[in-house]
Tab-separated table of C-alpha atoms and ligand atoms in Angstrom:
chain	number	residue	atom	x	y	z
A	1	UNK	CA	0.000	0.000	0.000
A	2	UNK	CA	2.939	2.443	0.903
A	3	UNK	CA	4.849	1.773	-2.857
A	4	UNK	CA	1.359	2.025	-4.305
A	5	UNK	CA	0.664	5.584	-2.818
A	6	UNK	CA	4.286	6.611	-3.380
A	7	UNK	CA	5.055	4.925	-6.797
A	8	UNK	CA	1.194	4.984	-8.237
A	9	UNK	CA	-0.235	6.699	-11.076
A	10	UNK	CA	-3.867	6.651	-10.012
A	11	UNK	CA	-5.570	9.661	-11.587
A	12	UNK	CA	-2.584	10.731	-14.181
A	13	UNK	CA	-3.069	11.040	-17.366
A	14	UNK	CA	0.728	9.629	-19.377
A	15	UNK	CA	1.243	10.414	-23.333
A	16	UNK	CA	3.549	7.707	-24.707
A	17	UNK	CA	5.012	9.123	-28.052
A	18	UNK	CA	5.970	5.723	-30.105
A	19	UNK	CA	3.694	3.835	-27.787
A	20	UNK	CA	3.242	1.289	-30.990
A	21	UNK	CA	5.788	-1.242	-30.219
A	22	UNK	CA	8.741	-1.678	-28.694
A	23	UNK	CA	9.786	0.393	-25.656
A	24	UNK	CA	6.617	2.226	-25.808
A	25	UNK	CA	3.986	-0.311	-26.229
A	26	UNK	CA	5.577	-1.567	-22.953
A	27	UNK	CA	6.083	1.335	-20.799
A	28	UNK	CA	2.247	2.134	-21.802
A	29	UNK	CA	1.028	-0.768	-20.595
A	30	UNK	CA	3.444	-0.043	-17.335
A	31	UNK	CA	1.985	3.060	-16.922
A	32	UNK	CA	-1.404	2.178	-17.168
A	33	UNK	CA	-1.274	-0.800	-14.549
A	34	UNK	CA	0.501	1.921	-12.409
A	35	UNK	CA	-2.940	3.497	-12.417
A	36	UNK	CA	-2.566	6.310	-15.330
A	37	UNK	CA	-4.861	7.085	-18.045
A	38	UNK	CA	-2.144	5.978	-21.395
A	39	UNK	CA	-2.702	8.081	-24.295
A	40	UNK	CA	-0.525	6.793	-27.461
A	41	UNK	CA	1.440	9.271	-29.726
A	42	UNK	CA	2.121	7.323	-33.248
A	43	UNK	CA	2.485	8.306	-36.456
A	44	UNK	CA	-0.097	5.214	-37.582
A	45	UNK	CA	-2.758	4.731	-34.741
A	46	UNK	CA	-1.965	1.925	-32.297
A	47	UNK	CA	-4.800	-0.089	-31.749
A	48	UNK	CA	-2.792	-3.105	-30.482
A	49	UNK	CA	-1.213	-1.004	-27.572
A	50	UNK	CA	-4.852	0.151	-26.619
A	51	UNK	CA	-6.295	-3.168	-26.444
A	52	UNK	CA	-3.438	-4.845	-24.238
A	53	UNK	CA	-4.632	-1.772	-21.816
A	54	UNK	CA	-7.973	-2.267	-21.580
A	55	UNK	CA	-8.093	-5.831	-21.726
A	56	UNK	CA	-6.660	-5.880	-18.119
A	57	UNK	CA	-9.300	-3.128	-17.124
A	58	UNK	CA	-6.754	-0.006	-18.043
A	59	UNK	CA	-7.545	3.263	-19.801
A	60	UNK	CA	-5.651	4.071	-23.168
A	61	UNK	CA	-6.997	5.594	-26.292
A	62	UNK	CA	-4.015	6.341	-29.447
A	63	UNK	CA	-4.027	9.622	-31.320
A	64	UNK	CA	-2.105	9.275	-35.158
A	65	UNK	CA	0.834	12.239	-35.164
A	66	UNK	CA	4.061	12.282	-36.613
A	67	UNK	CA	6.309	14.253	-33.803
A	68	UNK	CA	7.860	16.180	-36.249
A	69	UNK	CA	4.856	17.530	-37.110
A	70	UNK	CA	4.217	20.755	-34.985
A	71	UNK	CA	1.170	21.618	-36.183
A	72	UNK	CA	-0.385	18.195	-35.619
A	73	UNK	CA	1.339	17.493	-32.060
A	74	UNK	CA	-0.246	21.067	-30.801
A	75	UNK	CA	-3.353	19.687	-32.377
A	76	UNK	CA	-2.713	16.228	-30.128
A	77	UNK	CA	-1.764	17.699	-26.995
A	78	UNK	CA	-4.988	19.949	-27.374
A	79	UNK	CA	-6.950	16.794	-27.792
A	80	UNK	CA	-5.573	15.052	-24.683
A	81	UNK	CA	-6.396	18.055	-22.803
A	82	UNK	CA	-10.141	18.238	-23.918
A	83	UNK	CA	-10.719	14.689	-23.789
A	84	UNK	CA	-9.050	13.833	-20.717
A	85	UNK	CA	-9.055	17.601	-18.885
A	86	UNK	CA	-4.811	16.926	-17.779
A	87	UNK	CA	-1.306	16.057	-18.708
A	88	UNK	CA	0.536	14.773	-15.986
A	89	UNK	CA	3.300	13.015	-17.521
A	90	UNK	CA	4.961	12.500	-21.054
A	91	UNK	CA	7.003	9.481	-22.180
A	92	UNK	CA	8.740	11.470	-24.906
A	93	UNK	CA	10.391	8.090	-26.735
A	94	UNK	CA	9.490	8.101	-30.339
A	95	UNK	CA	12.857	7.848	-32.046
A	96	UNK	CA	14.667	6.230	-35.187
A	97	UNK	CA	18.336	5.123	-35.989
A	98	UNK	CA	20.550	4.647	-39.159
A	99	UNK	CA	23.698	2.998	-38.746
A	100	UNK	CA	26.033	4.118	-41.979
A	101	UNK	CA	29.626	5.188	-42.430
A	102	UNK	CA	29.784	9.658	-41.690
A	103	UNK	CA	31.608	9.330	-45.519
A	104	UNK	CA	28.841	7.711	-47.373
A	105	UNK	CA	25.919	8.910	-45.506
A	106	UNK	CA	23.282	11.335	-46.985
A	107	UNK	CA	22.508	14.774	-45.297
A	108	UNK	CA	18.774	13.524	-45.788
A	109	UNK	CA	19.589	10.398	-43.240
A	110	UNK	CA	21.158	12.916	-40.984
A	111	UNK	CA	18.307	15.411	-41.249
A	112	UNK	CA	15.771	12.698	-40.690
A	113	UNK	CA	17.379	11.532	-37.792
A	114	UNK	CA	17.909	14.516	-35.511
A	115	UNK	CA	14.329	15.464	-36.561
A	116	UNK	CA	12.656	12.591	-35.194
A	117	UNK	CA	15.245	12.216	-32.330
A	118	UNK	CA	15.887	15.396	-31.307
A	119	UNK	CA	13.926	17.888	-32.498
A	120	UNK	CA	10.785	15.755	-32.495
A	121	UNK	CA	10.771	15.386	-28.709
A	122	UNK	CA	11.687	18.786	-28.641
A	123	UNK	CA	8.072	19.905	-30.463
A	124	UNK	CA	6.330	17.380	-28.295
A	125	UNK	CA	7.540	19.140	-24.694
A	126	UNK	CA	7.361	21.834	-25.922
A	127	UNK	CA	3.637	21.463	-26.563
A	128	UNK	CA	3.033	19.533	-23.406
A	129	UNK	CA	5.219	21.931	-21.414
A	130	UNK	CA	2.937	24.917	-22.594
A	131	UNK	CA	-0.371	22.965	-21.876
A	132	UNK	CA	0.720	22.191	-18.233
A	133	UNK	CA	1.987	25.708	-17.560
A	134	UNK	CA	-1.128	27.358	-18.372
A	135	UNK	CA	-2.881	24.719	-16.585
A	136	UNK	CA	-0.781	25.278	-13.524
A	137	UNK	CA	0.204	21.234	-13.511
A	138	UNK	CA	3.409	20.238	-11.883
A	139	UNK	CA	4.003	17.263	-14.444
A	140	UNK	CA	6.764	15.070	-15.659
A	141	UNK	CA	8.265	15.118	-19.095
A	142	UNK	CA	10.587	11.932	-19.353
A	143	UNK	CA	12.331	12.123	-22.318
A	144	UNK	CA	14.353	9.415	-23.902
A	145	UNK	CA	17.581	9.794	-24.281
A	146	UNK	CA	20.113	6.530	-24.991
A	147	UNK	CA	23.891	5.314	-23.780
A	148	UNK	CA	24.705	6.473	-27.356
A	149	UNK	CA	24.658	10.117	-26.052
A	150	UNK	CA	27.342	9.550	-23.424
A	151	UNK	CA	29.593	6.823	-25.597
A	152	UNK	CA	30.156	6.146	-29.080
A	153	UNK	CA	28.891	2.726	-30.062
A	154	UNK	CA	31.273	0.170	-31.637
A	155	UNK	CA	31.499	-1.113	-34.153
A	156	UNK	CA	28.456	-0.061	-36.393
A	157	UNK	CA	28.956	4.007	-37.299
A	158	UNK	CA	25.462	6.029	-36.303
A	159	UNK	CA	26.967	9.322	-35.600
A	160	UNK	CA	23.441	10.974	-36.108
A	161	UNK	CA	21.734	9.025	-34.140
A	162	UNK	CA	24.621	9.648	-31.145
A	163	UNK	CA	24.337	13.319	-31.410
A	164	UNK	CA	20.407	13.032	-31.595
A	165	UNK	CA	20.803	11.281	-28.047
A	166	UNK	CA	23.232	13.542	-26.730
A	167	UNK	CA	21.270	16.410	-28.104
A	168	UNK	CA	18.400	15.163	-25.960
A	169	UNK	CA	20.477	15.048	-22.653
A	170	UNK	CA	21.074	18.009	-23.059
A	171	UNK	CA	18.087	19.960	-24.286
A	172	UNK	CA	16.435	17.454	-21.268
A	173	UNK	CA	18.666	19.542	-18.691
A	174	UNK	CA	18.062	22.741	-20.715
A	175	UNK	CA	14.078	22.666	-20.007
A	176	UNK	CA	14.404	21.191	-16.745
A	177	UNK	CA	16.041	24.419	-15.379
A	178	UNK	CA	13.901	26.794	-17.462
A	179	UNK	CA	10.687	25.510	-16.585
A	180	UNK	CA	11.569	24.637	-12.503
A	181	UNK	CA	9.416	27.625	-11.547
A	182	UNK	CA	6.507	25.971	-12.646
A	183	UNK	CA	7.124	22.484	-10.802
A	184	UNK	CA	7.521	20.758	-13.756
A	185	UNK	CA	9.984	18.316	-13.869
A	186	UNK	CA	12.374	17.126	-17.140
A	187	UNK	CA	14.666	14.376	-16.961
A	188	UNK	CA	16.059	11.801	-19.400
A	189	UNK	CA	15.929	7.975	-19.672
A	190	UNK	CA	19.072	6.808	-21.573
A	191	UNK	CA	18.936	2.670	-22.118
A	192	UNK	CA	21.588	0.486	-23.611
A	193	UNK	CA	20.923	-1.822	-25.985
A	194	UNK	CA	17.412	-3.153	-25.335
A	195	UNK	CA	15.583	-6.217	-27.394
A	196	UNK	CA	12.947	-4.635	-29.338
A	197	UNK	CA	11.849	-4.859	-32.995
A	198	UNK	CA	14.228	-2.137	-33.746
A	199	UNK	CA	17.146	-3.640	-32.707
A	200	UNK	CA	15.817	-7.255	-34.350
A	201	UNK	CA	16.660	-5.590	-37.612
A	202	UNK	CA	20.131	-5.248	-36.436
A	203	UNK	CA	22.587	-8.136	-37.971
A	204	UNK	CA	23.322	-11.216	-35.691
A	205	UNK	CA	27.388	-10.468	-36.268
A	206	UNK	CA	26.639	-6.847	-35.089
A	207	UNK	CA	24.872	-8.201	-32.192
A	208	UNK	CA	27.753	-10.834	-31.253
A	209	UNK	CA	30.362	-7.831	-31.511
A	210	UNK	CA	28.296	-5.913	-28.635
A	211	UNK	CA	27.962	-8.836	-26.201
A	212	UNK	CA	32.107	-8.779	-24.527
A	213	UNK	CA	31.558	-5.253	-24.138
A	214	UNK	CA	27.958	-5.666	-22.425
A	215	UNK	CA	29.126	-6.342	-18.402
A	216	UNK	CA	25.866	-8.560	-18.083
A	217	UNK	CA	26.629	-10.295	-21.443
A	218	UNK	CA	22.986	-9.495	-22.413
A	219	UNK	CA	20.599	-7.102	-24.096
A	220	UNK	CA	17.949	-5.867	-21.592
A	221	UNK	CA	14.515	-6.357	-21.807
A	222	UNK	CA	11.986	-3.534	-22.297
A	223	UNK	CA	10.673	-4.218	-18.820
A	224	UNK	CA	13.500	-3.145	-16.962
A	225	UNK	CA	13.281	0.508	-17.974
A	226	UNK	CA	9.720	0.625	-16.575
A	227	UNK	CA	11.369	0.991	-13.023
A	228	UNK	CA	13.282	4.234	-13.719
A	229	UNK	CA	10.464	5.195	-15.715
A	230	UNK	CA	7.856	4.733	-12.969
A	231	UNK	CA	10.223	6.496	-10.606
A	232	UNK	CA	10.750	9.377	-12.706
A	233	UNK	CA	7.014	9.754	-13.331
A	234	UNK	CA	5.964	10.124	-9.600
A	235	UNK	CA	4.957	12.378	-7.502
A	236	UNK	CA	7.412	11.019	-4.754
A	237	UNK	CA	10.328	11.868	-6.805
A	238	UNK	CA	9.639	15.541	-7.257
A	239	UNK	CA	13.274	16.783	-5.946
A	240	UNK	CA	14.993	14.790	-9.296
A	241	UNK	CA	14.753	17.463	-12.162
A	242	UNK	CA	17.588	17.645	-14.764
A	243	UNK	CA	18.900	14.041	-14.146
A	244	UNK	CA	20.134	11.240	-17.201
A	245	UNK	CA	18.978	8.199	-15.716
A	246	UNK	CA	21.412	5.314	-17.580
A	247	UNK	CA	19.358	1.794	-17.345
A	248	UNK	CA	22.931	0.005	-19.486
A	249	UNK	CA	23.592	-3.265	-17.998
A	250	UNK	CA	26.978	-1.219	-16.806
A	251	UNK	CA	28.115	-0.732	-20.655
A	252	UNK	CA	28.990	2.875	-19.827
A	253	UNK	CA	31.243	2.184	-16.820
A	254	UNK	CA	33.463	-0.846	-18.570
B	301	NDP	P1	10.974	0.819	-32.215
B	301	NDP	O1	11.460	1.063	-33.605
B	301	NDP	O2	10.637	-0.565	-31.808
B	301	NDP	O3	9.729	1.770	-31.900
B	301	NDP	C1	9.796	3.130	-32.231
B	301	NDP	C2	8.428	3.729	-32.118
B	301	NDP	O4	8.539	5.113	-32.482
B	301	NDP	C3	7.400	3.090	-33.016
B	301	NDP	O5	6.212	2.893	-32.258
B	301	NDP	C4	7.179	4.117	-34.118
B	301	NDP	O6	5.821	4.032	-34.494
B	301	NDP	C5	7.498	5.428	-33.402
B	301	NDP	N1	7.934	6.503	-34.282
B	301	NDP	C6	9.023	6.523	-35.098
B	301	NDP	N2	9.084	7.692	-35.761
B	301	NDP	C7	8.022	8.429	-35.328
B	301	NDP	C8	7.532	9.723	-35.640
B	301	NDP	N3	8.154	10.524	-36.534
B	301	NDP	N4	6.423	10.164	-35.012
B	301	NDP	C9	5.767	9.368	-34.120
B	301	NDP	N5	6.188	8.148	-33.779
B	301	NDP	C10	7.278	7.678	-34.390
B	301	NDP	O7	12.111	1.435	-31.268
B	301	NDP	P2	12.531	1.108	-29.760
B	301	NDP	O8	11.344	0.738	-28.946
B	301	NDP	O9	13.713	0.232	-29.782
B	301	NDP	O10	13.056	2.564	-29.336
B	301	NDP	C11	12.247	3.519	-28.692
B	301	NDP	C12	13.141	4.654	-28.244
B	301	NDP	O11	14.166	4.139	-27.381
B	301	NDP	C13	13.865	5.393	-29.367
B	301	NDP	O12	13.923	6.779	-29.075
B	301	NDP	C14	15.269	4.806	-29.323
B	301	NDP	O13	16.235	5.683	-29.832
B	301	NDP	C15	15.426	4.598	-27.823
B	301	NDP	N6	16.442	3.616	-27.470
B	301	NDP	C16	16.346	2.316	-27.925
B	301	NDP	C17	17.319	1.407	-27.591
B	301	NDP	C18	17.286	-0.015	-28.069
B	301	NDP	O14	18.300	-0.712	-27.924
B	301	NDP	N7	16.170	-0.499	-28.617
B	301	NDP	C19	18.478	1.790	-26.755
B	301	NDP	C20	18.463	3.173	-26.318
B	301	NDP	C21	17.465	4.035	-26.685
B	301	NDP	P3	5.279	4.354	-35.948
B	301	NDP	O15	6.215	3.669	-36.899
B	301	NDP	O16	3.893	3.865	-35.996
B	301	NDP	O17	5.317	5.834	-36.011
């Protein structure tokens, strides 16, 4: 009963951008046994992530938005706010990656990727941050962030997708200072390599290469972000603003 009142969600209403598959899909179902109200944030609606909610008596509904799309996330936050009155907290996790050589790669890939990465989760707090400010609600923004904005990942090349994530850390600690006068919290979630469908695409060889410099040996499972995540949500933790929260199997301490 005492974790419940200090780690629940009862009441909240949580926007999972990328809430599809993957990371998302799993943290939304997290958050809604947790007690919140999941809203889903996907650029193709996400019917399967609504119905794992509610078939174990959560709330979820799914909203289609592309997060680079500024006009249509304002559109989607003002949705969430009419249909569900409140924004407590934001799982800010949509993201891509292209792994390619800096010498062959296109300025398109590169473009892509810090626009979905970076400043995609930059339009979606941005939105969210000005719907709880006029709404006077002392919510969290989680956004994610990865290892690959503290290290450089050997040996696939992806230096987009490591500045996207270090862009994020940072931008994470940028908003969390400029919007502490309105109790709203920012802080980052940055994983290692976790076992989702878009790391399956990634070559067996490539995955074999990663595993010596992995202390556990192993890719983590979706499910053990959702502590951090729950943590970083709550009420209880309202003193942690600004913080990278690294969930790596210890990959960036070897
Ligand atoms: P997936 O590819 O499995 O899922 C990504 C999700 O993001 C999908 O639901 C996709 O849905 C959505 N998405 C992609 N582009 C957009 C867009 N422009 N607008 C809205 N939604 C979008 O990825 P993961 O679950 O593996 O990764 C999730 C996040 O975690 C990413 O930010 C990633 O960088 C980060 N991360 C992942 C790690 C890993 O090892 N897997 C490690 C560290 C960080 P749809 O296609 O319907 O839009």
């Amino acid at each position: 009963m005492y974790l419940e009142e200090m780690f629940g969600l009862n009441g909240k209403v949580a926007i999972v951008t990328g809430g599809r598959r993957g990371i998302g899909q799993v943290v939304a179902c997290g958050l809604a046994k947790a007690g919140a109200e999941v809203v889903i944030f996907s650029r193709t609606l996400s019917p399967e992530t609504v119905k794992m909610i509610t078939d174990e008596g959560g709330k979820a509904y799914d909203i289609a938005v592309d997060v680079t799309d500024e006009k249509g996330v304002d559109e989607a936050v003002a949705e969430v706010m009419k249909r569900s009155g409140h924004i407590d907290v934001v799982f800010n996790n949509a993201g891509i990656c292209i792994h390619e050589d800096t010498l062959e790669a296109s300025i398109e890939d590169w473009r892509q990727v810090i626009d979905v990465n970076l400043t995609g989760e930059y339009i979606v707090a941005r939105a969210v941050g000005r719907a709880m400010i006029e709404n006077k609600i002392h919510g969290s923004i989680i956004n994610m962030g990865s290892m690959s904005g503290t290290i450089v990942n050997i040996p696939q090349w992806q230096a987009s997708y490591n500045a996207s994530k270090a862009g994020v850390i940072h931008m994470t600690k940028s908003l969390a200072i400029e919007w502490a006068e309105y109790g709203i919290r920012v802080n980052s979630l940055s994983p290692g390599y976790i076992g989702t469908p878009m790391s399956a695409d990634t070559p067996q060889e490539l995955k074999d290469a990663w595993m010596p410099l992995i202390p556990q040996h192993r890719m983590g499972k979706p499910e053990e972000l959702l502590p951090a995540i729950l943590y970083l949500a709550c009420d209880a933790a309202g003193y942690t603003t600004g913080s990278d929260v690294i969930v790596d199997g210890g990959y960036v301490s070897f």
